[in-house]
Amino acid sequence: MPPYRRLLTLAFSLVIGSTALTACGGGGEQPATSASASGGTSAAAGGLIAIITPSHDNPFFKAEADAAKAKAESLGYQTSVASHDDDPNKQSELIDAAISRQAKAIILDNAGADASIGPVRKATEGGVPVFLIDREINATGVAKAQIVSNNSQGAQLVAQSFVEKMKSKGNYVELVGKESDTNASVRSKGFADVISQYPDMKQVAKESANWDQQEAFTKMETIIQKSRDIQGVIAGNDTMALGAVAALKAAGLLDKVTVVGFDGSPDAIAAVKAGQMHATALQPAALGATSAVEQADQFIKTGKTGKEEKQSIDCELVTADNADEFGVFARK
């Protein structure tokens, strides 16, 4: 082959080889397709969003985690989903992991209004914005958003229905959530704001069951052993309300006692339909979680959320009259 032909052939081969390398990712852009850390895939993924909540044994926390994950992946992000189990130390470890993985944002249902301030600040200072859902922290200007249900409004809704069902009189028990969770005190105050207006409503016991069904069952069992003269139970969440239902049923008192809860869980709504509970205040878990992800996406892209930091979403009263209208922490 003449020398000039050999040179032409070599040049052509180099051009073809360079094009092939670029197409295989050797420095050129390629469509971004990324596997989710929690099992899915997404096109044009924009990095990692870490979703951290309390235990998914509680259907409310599972619903918000599932909703956040689905929304993030639909927007092109990878996701990691984890539970801190209401342990501040575990929460700190999970936030540290998200920082080390250079997450684009953290969606957090926190493990304590005071205990969470430091870890949230650390993430923010490390360049990872935090968007709080369901529970507030006792500080502003640290998280980019704090999106919570209107716990006071929801508590007053369910308390008014409770009083009406009891015909404004009778002995009642209140089951309270975790002391470290501001929602527990806000809901308890909301209950009291309504019930205190009715002098014939007598609170005979007030116990913390720490949002837990088994603990609520045990506490209610002890209360019943001291006195069976109870006409009502108002609980700070549905999990505790269902624990009270089980204790009252075991004692043969369920048909004589009005029970109300808070959250609007599928199990509580089923109990309302079955006549075992009178009412619950549904807080829209999915709406809060998806809103947080949408605001995180906006912040990642523009540096702003377009919203105030503190945001609240009204709750809805669920009774036997409208229970069929609700699904998993949302209207159907």
C-alpha atoms as one frame of an Amber mdcrd trajectory, in Angstrom:
protein
   0.000   0.000   0.000   1.444   3.452  -0.903   2.587   5.513   2.129  -0.057
   8.227   1.648  -2.850   5.579   1.692  -1.463   4.090   4.884  -1.561   7.578
   6.477  -5.183   8.129   5.366  -6.235   4.729   6.733  -4.542   5.427  10.074
  -6.219   8.835  10.380  -9.647   7.370   9.577  -9.142   4.645  12.206  -8.246
   7.226  14.849 -11.430   9.212  14.128 -13.621   6.108  14.343 -11.926   4.986
  17.570 -12.360   8.396  19.179 -16.067   8.453  18.284 -16.549   4.984  19.728
 -14.885   5.968  23.006 -17.130   9.016  23.328 -20.260   6.934  22.719 -19.174
   4.495  25.430 -18.747   7.231  28.028 -15.072   8.029  27.669 -15.582  11.710
  28.428 -18.738  12.572  26.489 -22.248  13.151  27.923 -24.605  10.204  28.086
 -28.214   9.725  29.172 -28.217   9.529  32.995 -29.969   6.396  34.230 -29.433
   5.484  37.858 -30.596   2.646  40.091 -32.352   3.754  43.275 -30.728   2.732
  46.535 -34.150   1.457  47.546 -34.708  -0.653  44.483 -36.155   1.445  41.645
 -34.655   3.179  38.621 -35.032   6.706  37.368 -34.135   8.542  34.182 -31.932
  11.642  34.300 -31.322  11.172  38.016 -30.260  14.346  39.790 -28.381  12.803
  42.711 -29.386  11.344  46.060 -32.274  12.385  48.278 -32.116  10.745  51.715
 -35.447  10.039  53.403 -35.291   9.451  57.164 -38.364   8.771  59.321 -39.419
   6.938  62.473 -40.169   3.208  62.247 -42.256   1.989  59.332 -44.074  -0.302
  61.755 -46.309   2.740  62.139 -48.295   3.021  58.878 -48.208   6.824  58.992
 -44.417   6.929  58.780 -44.372   4.260  56.083 -46.905   6.240  54.044 -44.859
   9.434  54.193 -41.612   7.597  53.347 -43.254   5.810  50.415 -44.730   9.070
  49.117 -41.419  10.926  49.394 -39.565   8.106  47.652 -42.061   7.922  44.795
 -42.029  11.695  44.231 -38.221  11.953  44.370 -37.758   9.143  41.873 -40.389
  10.613  39.564 -38.296  13.810  39.536 -35.147  11.885  38.588 -33.387  11.425
  41.924 -31.915   8.384  43.581 -33.327   7.661  47.020 -32.211   6.060  50.249
 -34.912   5.309  52.816 -34.061   4.624  56.460 -35.613   4.721  59.931 -34.081
   6.291  63.032 -36.590   4.458  65.295 -36.961   7.658  67.376 -33.345   7.247
  68.511 -31.476  10.597  68.270 -28.098   8.836  68.089 -29.203   6.666  65.185
 -30.661   9.755  63.520 -27.296  11.516  63.805 -25.557   8.527  62.219 -28.012
   8.482  59.312 -27.615  12.230  58.747 -23.809  11.865  58.848 -24.099   9.101
  56.243 -26.227  11.327  54.004 -23.649  14.121  54.303 -20.772  11.750  53.469
 -22.692  10.494  50.422 -23.123  14.122  49.312 -26.893  13.867  49.261 -28.662
  16.681  47.449 -31.242  16.935  50.246 -32.599  15.183  53.330 -36.315  14.671
  53.950 -36.607  14.165  57.714 -39.358  13.264  60.178 -37.169  13.953  63.172
 -36.357  12.137  66.416 -36.870  15.016  68.843 -37.612  18.737  68.726 -34.444
  19.634  70.654 -32.195  16.645  69.939 -32.529  17.148  66.183 -31.389  20.781
  66.026 -27.656  19.940  66.062 -27.759  17.247  63.362 -29.973  19.377  61.109
 -27.594  22.323  61.516 -24.626  20.053  60.752 -26.253  18.892  57.515 -27.095
  22.444  56.491 -23.566  23.660  57.200 -22.272  20.650  55.254 -24.182  21.773
  52.185 -27.096  19.334  52.508 -30.447  21.133  52.897 -32.963  19.534  55.261
 -36.733  19.525  54.767 -38.690  18.534  57.868 -42.047  16.780  57.681 -44.637
  15.923  60.346 -42.579  17.140  63.325 -41.060  20.552  63.942 -37.811  21.337
  65.725 -37.436  24.057  68.343 -35.443  26.332  66.056 -35.979  28.297  62.866
 -33.515  29.216  60.138 -31.811  25.814  60.361 -34.008  23.645  58.114 -35.170
  24.911  54.729 -38.773  23.898  55.463 -40.861  22.566  58.339 -44.053  21.100
  56.886 -46.454  19.768  59.500 -50.096  18.959  59.875 -52.135  21.575  61.725
 -52.086  19.540  64.919 -53.985  22.084  66.983 -56.786  22.346  64.417 -56.991
  18.551  64.033 -57.016  17.996  67.792 -59.830  20.489  68.256 -61.835  18.859
  65.452 -61.652  15.403  66.987 -62.164  16.686  70.544 -65.369  18.460  69.549
 -66.684  15.288  67.940 -65.644  13.357  71.066 -67.590  15.716  73.345 -70.669
  15.587  71.131 -70.621  11.785  71.061 -70.376  11.709  74.876 -73.231  14.238
  75.139 -70.913  16.694  76.928 -70.484  14.605  80.076 -68.674  11.594  81.484
 -65.337  10.283  82.728 -62.583  10.064  80.150 -58.948   9.006  79.777 -56.308
  10.766  77.687 -53.375   8.860  76.177 -50.449  11.128  75.281 -47.524  10.644
  72.895 -43.778  11.049  73.418 -42.773  13.974  75.600 -39.888  14.792  73.221
 -42.294  15.205  70.304 -43.885  18.646  70.100 -46.903  17.101  68.358 -47.803
  15.324  71.608 -48.096  18.522  73.609 -49.793  20.478  70.806 -52.473  17.815
  70.379 -53.010  17.482  74.121 -53.473  21.237  74.398 -55.877  21.174  71.441
 -57.955  18.510  73.191 -57.974  20.531  76.418 -58.948  23.772  74.668 -62.222
  22.141  73.655 -62.978  19.729  76.505 -62.280  22.301  79.221 -65.355  24.219
  78.057 -67.570  21.353  79.282 -67.508  21.119  83.104 -69.247  17.738  83.141
 -66.384  16.141  81.216 -64.049  14.689  83.866 -60.521  13.544  83.053 -59.859
  10.568  85.359 -56.441   9.590  83.974 -53.776  10.994  81.678 -50.946   8.664
  80.689 -48.147   8.747  78.124 -48.046   5.636  75.958 -45.247   7.025  73.746
 -47.234   6.555  70.512 -47.040   2.772  71.044 -49.955   0.333  70.708 -48.737
  -2.295  73.172 -47.872   0.355  75.759 -51.313   1.915  75.315 -52.911  -1.503
  75.819 -50.950  -2.026  79.048 -51.636   1.479  80.392 -55.335   1.203  79.566
 -55.536  -2.217  81.178 -54.104  -0.780  84.409 -56.506   2.169  84.338 -59.486
  -0.176  83.884 -58.339  -2.307  86.817 -58.474   0.800  89.028 -61.902   1.878
  87.772 -64.314   0.631  85.136 -66.327   3.858  85.327 -64.993   5.251  82.034
 -67.095   6.612  79.190 -64.400   7.916  76.831 -60.788   7.632  75.638 -59.070
  10.335  73.591 -55.655   9.385  72.216 -52.890  11.479  70.678 -52.509   9.037
  67.790 -54.374   6.122  66.247 -51.819   3.546  67.336 -52.517   4.324  71.002
 -56.259   4.524  70.316 -56.167   1.007  68.853 -54.266  -0.221  71.917 -57.039
   1.236  74.077 -59.674  -0.430  71.879 -58.007  -3.813  72.436 -57.887  -3.307
  76.222 -61.501  -2.161  76.392 -62.603  -5.092  74.249 -60.753  -7.544  76.503
 -62.488  -5.997  79.530 -65.922  -6.152  77.892 -66.279  -2.360  77.929 -65.814
  -1.377  74.299 -69.515  -0.944  73.529 -69.807   1.499  76.470 -66.798   3.702
  75.729 -66.245   6.334  73.019 -62.721   6.137  71.559 -61.130   8.716  69.269
 -57.639   8.997  67.836 -55.461  11.098  65.567 -53.670  10.346  62.241 -56.352
   8.762  60.053 -54.519   5.455  59.646 -56.132   2.702  57.549 -56.508   0.510
  60.662 -58.210   3.327  62.570 -60.552   4.073  59.683 -61.428   0.362  59.571
 -62.148   0.535  63.324 -64.365   3.576  62.758 -66.311   1.684  60.095 -66.648
  -1.297  62.454 -67.974   0.903  65.270 -64.965   0.266  67.511 -63.751   3.877
  67.283 -65.892   6.962  66.930 -63.510   9.240  65.026 -59.975  10.157  64.035
 -58.357  13.305  62.664 -56.681  12.454  59.382 -53.409  14.218  58.690 -52.366
  13.976  55.014 -48.989  12.245  55.300 -48.492  11.820  51.561 -49.225  15.472
  50.824 -46.685  16.731  53.358 -43.993  14.340  52.115 -44.489  15.083  48.421
 -44.537  18.834  49.141 -41.183  18.500  50.919 -39.638  16.710  47.944 -41.033
  19.262  45.495 -39.556  22.077  47.578 -36.238  20.231  47.840 -36.178  19.886
  44.047 -36.926  23.597  43.682 -34.154  24.483  46.138 -31.615  22.207  44.443
 -32.341  23.845  41.096 -32.758  27.490  42.129 -31.439  27.936  45.662 -34.931
  28.844  46.888 -38.053  26.923  47.914 -40.521  29.677  47.090 -42.236  29.003
  50.446 -42.078  30.127  54.064 -40.093  27.827  56.330 -43.049  27.006  58.622
 -45.966  25.459  56.750 -49.085  23.671  58.027 -51.684  21.452  56.389 -55.201
  21.176  57.823 -56.479  17.828  59.091 -59.863  16.263  58.286 -62.313  14.621
  60.674 -63.128  11.004  59.819 -66.303   9.435  61.240 -68.583   6.612  60.154
 -70.457   9.134  57.990 -67.519   9.827  55.673 -64.986   7.032  56.322 -65.479
   5.549  52.838 -64.123   8.765  51.310 -60.589   8.187  52.655 -57.726   5.945
  51.607 -54.126   5.786  52.884 -53.760   9.078  54.784 -55.581  10.971  52.041
 -58.927  11.408  50.381 -59.515   8.855  47.660
